[in-house]
XYZ file of C-alpha atoms in Angstrom:
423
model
C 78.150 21.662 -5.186
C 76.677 21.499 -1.641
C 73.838 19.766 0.175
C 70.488 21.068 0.978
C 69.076 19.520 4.126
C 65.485 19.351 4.220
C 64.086 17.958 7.642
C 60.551 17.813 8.849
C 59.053 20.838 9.637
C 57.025 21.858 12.553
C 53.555 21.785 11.229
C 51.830 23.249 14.713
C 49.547 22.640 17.043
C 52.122 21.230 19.541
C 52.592 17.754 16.894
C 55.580 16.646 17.924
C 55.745 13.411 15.144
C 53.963 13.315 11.780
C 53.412 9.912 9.484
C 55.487 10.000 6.174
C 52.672 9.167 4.051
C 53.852 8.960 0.228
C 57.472 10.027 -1.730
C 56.628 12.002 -4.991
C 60.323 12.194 -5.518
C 63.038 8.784 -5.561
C 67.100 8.998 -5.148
C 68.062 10.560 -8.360
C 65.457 12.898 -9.186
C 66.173 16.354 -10.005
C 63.452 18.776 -8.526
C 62.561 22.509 -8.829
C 61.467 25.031 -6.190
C 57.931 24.204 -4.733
C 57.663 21.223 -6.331
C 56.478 18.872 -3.808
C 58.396 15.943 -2.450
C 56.435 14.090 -0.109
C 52.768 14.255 2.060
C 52.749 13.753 5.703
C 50.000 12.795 7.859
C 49.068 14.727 11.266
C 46.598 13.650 13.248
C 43.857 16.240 11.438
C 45.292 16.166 7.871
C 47.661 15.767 5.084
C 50.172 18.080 4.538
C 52.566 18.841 1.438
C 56.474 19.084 1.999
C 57.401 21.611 -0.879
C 61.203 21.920 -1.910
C 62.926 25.076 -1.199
C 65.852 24.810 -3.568
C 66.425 23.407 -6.813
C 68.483 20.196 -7.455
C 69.137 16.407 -7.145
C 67.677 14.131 -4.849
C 70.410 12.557 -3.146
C 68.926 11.009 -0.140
C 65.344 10.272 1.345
C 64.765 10.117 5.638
C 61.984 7.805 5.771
C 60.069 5.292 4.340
C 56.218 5.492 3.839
C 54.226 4.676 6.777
C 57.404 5.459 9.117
C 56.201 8.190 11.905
C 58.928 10.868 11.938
C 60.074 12.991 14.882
C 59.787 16.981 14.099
C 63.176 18.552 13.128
C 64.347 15.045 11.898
C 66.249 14.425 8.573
C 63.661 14.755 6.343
C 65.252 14.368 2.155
C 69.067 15.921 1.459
C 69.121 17.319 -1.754
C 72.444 18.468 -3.921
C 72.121 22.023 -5.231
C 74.300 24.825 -6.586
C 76.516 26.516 -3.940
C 77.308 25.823 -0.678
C 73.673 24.191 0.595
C 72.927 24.188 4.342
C 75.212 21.888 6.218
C 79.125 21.549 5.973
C 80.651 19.039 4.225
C 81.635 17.219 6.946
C 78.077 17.726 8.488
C 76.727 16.104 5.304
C 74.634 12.649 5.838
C 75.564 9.836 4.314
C 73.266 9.012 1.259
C 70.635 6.854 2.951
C 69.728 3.484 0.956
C 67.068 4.855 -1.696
C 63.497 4.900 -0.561
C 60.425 3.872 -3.353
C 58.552 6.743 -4.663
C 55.520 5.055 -2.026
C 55.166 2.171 -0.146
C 54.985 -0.854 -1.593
C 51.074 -1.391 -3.323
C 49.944 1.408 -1.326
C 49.182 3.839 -3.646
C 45.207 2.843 -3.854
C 45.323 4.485 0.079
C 48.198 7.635 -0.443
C 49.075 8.229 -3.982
C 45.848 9.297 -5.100
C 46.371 12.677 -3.058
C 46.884 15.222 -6.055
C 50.386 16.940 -6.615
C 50.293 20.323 -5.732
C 53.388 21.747 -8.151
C 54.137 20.018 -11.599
C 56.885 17.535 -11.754
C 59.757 18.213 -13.381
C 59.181 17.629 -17.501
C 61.250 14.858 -17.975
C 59.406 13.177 -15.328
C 56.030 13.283 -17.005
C 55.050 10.415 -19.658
C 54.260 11.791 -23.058
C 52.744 9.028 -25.063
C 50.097 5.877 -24.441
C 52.766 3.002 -23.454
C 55.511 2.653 -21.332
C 57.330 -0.547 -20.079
C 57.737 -0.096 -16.527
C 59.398 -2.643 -14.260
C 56.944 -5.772 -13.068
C 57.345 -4.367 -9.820
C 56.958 -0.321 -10.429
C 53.770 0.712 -9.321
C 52.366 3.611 -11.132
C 50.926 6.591 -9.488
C 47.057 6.560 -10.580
C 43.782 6.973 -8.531
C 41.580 4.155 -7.106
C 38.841 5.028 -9.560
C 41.662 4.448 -12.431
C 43.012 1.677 -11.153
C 39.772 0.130 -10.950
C 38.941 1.266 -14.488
C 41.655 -0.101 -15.613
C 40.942 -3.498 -13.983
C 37.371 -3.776 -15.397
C 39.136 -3.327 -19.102
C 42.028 -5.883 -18.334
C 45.045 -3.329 -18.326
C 47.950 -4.012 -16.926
C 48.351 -0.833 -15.730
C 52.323 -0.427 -15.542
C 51.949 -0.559 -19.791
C 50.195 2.969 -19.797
C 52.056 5.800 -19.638
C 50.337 8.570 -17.461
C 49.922 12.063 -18.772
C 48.675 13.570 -15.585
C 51.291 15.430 -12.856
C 54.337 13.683 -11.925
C 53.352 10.852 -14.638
C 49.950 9.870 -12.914
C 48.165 7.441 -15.015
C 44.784 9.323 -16.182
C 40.876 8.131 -17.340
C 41.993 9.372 -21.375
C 45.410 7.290 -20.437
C 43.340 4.095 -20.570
C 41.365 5.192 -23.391
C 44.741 6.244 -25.996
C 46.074 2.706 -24.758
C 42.816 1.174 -26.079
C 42.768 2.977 -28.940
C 46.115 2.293 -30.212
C 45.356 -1.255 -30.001
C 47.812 -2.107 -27.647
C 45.824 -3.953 -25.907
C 46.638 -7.844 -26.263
C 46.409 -11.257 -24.754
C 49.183 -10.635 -22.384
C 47.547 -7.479 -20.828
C 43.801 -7.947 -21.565
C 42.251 -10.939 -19.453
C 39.613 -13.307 -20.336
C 36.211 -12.755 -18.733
C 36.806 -16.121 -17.625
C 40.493 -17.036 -16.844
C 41.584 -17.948 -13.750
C 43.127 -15.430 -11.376
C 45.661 -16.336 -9.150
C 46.775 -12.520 -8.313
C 46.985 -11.112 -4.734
C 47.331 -7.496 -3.241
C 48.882 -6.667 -0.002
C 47.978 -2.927 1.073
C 49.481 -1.284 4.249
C 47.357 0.678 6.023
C 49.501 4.030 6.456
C 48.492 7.864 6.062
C 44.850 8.614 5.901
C 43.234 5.163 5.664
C 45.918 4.421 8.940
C 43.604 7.767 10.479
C 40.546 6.881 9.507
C 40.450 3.026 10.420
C 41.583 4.500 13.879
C 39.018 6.547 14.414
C 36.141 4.565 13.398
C 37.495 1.739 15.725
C 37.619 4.017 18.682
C 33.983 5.383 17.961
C 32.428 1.735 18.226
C 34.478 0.962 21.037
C 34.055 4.207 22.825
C 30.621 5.479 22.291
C 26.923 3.778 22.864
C 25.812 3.592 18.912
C 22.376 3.251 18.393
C 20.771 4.250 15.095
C 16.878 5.519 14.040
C 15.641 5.216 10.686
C 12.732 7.491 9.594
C 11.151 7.792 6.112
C 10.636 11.823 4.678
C 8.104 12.462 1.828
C 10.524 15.025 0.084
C 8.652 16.277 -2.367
C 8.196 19.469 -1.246
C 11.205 20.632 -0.502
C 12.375 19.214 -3.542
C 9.812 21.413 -5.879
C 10.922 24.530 -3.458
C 14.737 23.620 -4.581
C 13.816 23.429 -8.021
C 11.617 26.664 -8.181
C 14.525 28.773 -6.342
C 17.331 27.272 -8.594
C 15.201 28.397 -11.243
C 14.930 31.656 -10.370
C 17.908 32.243 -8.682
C 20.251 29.851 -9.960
C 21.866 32.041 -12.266
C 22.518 34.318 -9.873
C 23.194 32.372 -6.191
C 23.925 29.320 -7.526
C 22.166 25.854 -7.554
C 20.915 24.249 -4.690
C 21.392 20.774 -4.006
C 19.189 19.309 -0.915
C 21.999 19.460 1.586
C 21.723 23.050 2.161
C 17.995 22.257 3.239
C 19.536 19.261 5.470
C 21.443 21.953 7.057
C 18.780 24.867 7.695
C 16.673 21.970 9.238
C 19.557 20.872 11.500
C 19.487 24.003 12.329
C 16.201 24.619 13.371
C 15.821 21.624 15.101
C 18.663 21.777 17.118
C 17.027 25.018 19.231
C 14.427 21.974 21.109
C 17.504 19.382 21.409
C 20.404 21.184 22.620
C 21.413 17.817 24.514
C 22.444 16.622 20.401
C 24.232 19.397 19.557
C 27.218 18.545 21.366
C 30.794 16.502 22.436
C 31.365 14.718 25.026
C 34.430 14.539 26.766
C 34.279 11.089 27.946
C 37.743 10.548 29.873
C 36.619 14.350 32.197
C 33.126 12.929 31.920
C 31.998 16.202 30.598
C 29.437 16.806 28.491
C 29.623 19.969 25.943
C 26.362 21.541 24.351
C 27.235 24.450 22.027
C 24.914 27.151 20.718
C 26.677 27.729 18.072
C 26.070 24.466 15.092
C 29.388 23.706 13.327
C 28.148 21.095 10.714
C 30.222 18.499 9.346
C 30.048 17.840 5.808
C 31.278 13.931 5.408
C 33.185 14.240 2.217
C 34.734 11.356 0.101
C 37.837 12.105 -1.279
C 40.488 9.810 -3.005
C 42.295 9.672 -0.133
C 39.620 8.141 1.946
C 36.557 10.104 4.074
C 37.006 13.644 5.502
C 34.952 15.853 7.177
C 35.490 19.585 6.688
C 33.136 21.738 8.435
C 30.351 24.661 7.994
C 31.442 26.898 10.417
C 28.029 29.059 12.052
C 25.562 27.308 10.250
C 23.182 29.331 11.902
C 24.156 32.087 11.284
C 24.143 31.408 7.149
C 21.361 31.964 4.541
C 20.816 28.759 2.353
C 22.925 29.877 -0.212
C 25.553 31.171 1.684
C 25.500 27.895 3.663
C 25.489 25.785 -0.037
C 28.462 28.094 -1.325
C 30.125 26.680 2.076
C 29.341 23.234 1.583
C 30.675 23.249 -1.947
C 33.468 25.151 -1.219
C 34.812 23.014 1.418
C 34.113 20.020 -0.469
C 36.134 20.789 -3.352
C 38.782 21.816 -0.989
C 38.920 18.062 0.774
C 38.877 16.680 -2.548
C 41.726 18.163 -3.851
C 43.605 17.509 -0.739
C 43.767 21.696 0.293
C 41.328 21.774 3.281
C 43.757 22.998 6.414
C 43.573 21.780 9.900
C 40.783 24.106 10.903
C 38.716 23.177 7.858
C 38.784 19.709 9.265
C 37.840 20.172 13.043
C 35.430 21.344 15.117
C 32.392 19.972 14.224
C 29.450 19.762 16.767
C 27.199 17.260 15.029
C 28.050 15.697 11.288
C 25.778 14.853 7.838
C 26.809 12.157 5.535
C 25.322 11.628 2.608
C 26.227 9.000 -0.866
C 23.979 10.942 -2.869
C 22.397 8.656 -5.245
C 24.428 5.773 -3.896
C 22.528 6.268 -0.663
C 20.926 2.754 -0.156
C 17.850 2.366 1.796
C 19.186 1.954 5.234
C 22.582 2.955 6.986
C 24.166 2.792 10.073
C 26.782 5.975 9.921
C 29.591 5.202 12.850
C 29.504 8.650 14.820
C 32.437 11.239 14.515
C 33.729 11.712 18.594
C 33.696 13.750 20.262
C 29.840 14.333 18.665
C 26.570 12.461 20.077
C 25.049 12.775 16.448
C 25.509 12.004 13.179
C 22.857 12.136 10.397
C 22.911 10.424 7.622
C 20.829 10.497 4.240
C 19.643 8.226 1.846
C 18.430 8.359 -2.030
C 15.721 9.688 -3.251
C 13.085 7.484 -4.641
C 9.768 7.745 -6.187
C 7.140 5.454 -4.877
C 3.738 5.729 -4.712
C 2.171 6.874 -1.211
C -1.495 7.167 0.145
C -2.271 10.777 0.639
C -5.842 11.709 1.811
C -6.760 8.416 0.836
C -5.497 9.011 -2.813
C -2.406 6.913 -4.114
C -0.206 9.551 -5.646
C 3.392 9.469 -6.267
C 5.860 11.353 -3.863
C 9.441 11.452 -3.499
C 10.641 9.648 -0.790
C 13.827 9.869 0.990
C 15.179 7.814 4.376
C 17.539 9.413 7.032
C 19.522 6.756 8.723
C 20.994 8.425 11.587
C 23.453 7.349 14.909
C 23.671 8.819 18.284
C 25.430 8.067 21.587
C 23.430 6.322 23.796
C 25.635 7.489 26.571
C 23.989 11.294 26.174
C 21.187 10.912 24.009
C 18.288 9.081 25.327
C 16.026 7.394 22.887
C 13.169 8.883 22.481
C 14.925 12.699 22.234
C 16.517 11.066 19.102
C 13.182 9.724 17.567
C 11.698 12.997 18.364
C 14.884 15.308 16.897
C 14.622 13.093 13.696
C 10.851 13.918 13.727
C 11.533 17.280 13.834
C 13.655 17.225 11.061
C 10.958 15.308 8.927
C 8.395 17.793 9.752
C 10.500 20.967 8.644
C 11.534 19.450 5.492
C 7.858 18.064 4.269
C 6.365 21.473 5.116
C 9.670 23.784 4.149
C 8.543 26.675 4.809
C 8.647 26.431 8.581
C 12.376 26.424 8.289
C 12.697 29.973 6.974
C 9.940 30.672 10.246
C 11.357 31.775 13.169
């Protein structure tokens, strides 16, 4: 038997240290080729660490939340043959490291696993007993599910990759009635439980950044309301026709095509500013971000050339590169670049936001639900589908009134939609 050596690799990009995010793998564990062992976090995205070789885990480098030099000792894992170091070159097995962080797997461990777990590692059945303090891997949205319903959810046993607790996992617990006082709360007991999370990985990226936005850049936000309506019947009339075809439509396309239009009278928004060289960048070219909520908290891949797309080449994009974030597979250059960024909750919109601006960008537009209210039209009430956009800008480049106008020009290509397909 010899040791495999696995130590971090040098993801690019001139990153000298990544963030070990999350273990998939404890001391112990016997893995397979490709399987992966653990996600790290550069400053762009989160990246899998696959095993070369197959065999046992014998030691882990890191803990979760520990920022790793490249090139350092990364997992050492015992394998057939001779391995990769000499014997007396082999580490001493480091004191085992939890398969994640302590109660951290709401921010990390929702990140899907990439290559199936070895069998023996995934739960077949609705119940396990798991130690009081094992935290099973399982997604916010399950672990929240499983709150509403009173589970303790260390009694399920999870059928999904790597033994990740699953929505049907909950439901085959119910089922089998093994739901009791000890693991389903009253409506009305008293709670004395607490939760510490460390911020580490993604949510560690993300709080950074939207603290240096509001401390960096001049926010000041514009509401305006858009009768919709229009643009709504166009949507439905082309997915109708076409939809079979192209693909559906949702209204972000649209959001994009005006963007695009608009931007050719407000270069000044369409840009980044540099603010340490005091530099101010406008671009021709309209890289849209596409803010995109994924388990392992917000990310923003981008539509590349959005002027230079049709609407359904630009809503094949969109929905390509959202699925992509989701899953956890958009790359580094998915994730950069943009020049000016949409958000949108879809039906969670609200009526009013205030969207925190993605830097280096002056802009950020963001969109609320769609509601049906009734509206005076040539002095007729009528009912029209209504739809805010709550957007931010930098006061530092954009001036007030070039916002309010920009946003206007938006409204006015969407409520008569056929000036955006006029150039």
């Amino acid at each position: 038997m010899g040791t495999h050596v696995i130590k971090m690799p040098d993801i690019g990009e001139g990153i000298a240290e990544v963030e070990l995010s999350v273990w998939h793998v404890k001391v112990g564990d016997m893995v397979v080729e490709d399987q992966v062992l653990a996600d790290v976090m550069t400053d762009k995205a989160m990246v899998d660490i696959p095993s070369p070789v197959h065999g046992k885990v014998i030691a882990l480098g890191g803990q979760p939340g520990e920022v790793m030099a490249v090139g350092s000792v990364l997992i050492s894992i015992e394998v057939e043959g001779a391995g990769n170091v000499k014997e007396s070159a082999q580490p001493a097995p480091a004191k085992e490291a939890p398969v994640a962080a302590p109660k951290v797997e709401s921010v990390v461990q929702s990140k899907p696993v990439v290559a199936a777990a070895p069998k023996a590692a995934v739960c077949q059945g609705p119940m396990v007993a798991r130690e009081a303090n094992e935290r099973p891997l399982a997604s916010p949205a399950v672990r929240k599910h499983a709150l509403d319903l009173g589970i303790q959810l260390r009694l399920v046993r999870g059928t999904g990759p790597a033994g990740r607790v699953l929505h049907e996992d909950l439901e085959a617990y119910l089922a089998q009635g093994q739901s009791n006082a000890s693991t389903v709360s009253s409506a009305y007991s008293q709670r004395n439980d607490e939760e510490q999370i460390p911020v580490i990985g993604m949510r560690r990226k993300i709080a950074q950044r939207m603290q240096d936005a509001t401390q960096r850049a001049a926010h000041f936000s514009y509401v305006e309301e858009i009768d919709v309506t229009a643009v709504e019947e166009l949507r439905a009339h082309l997915n109708e026709k076409h939809g079979a075809t192209r693909g559906k439509l949702t209204l972000l396309p649209f959001l994009v095509r005006a963007l695009v239009v608009a931007l050719r009278d407000f270069p000044q928004i369409n840009a980044r500013y540099d603010d340490e060289a005091q530099v101010i960048t406008r671009l021709g070219a309209v890289h849209v971000g596409i803010a995109t909520q994924a388990d392992i908290g917000l990310m923003v891949p981008v539509v590349r050339h959005a002027e230079a797309r049709s609407l359904w080449d630009n809503a094949q994009e969109i929905s390509r590169l959202a699925t992509a974030a989701r899953n956890g597979k958009a790359s580094r250059d998915e994730l950069s670049g943009s020049s000016i960024t949409l958000t949108s909750l879809g039906a969670l919109g609200g009526i009013v936001s205030t969207p925190v601006l993605n830097l280096p960008e002056v802009a950020i537009v963001g969109v609320n639900k769609i509601v049906e209210r009734p509206m005076v039209v040539k002095g007729q009430i009528v009912i029209r589908k209504m739809m805010n956009l709550s957007s931010s800008f930098d006061h530092r480049v954009v001036d007030g009134m070039d916002a309010a106008q920009f946003i206007q020009a938006v409204r006015g290509l969407l409520e008569q939609p056929a000036t955006l397909f006029v150039d």
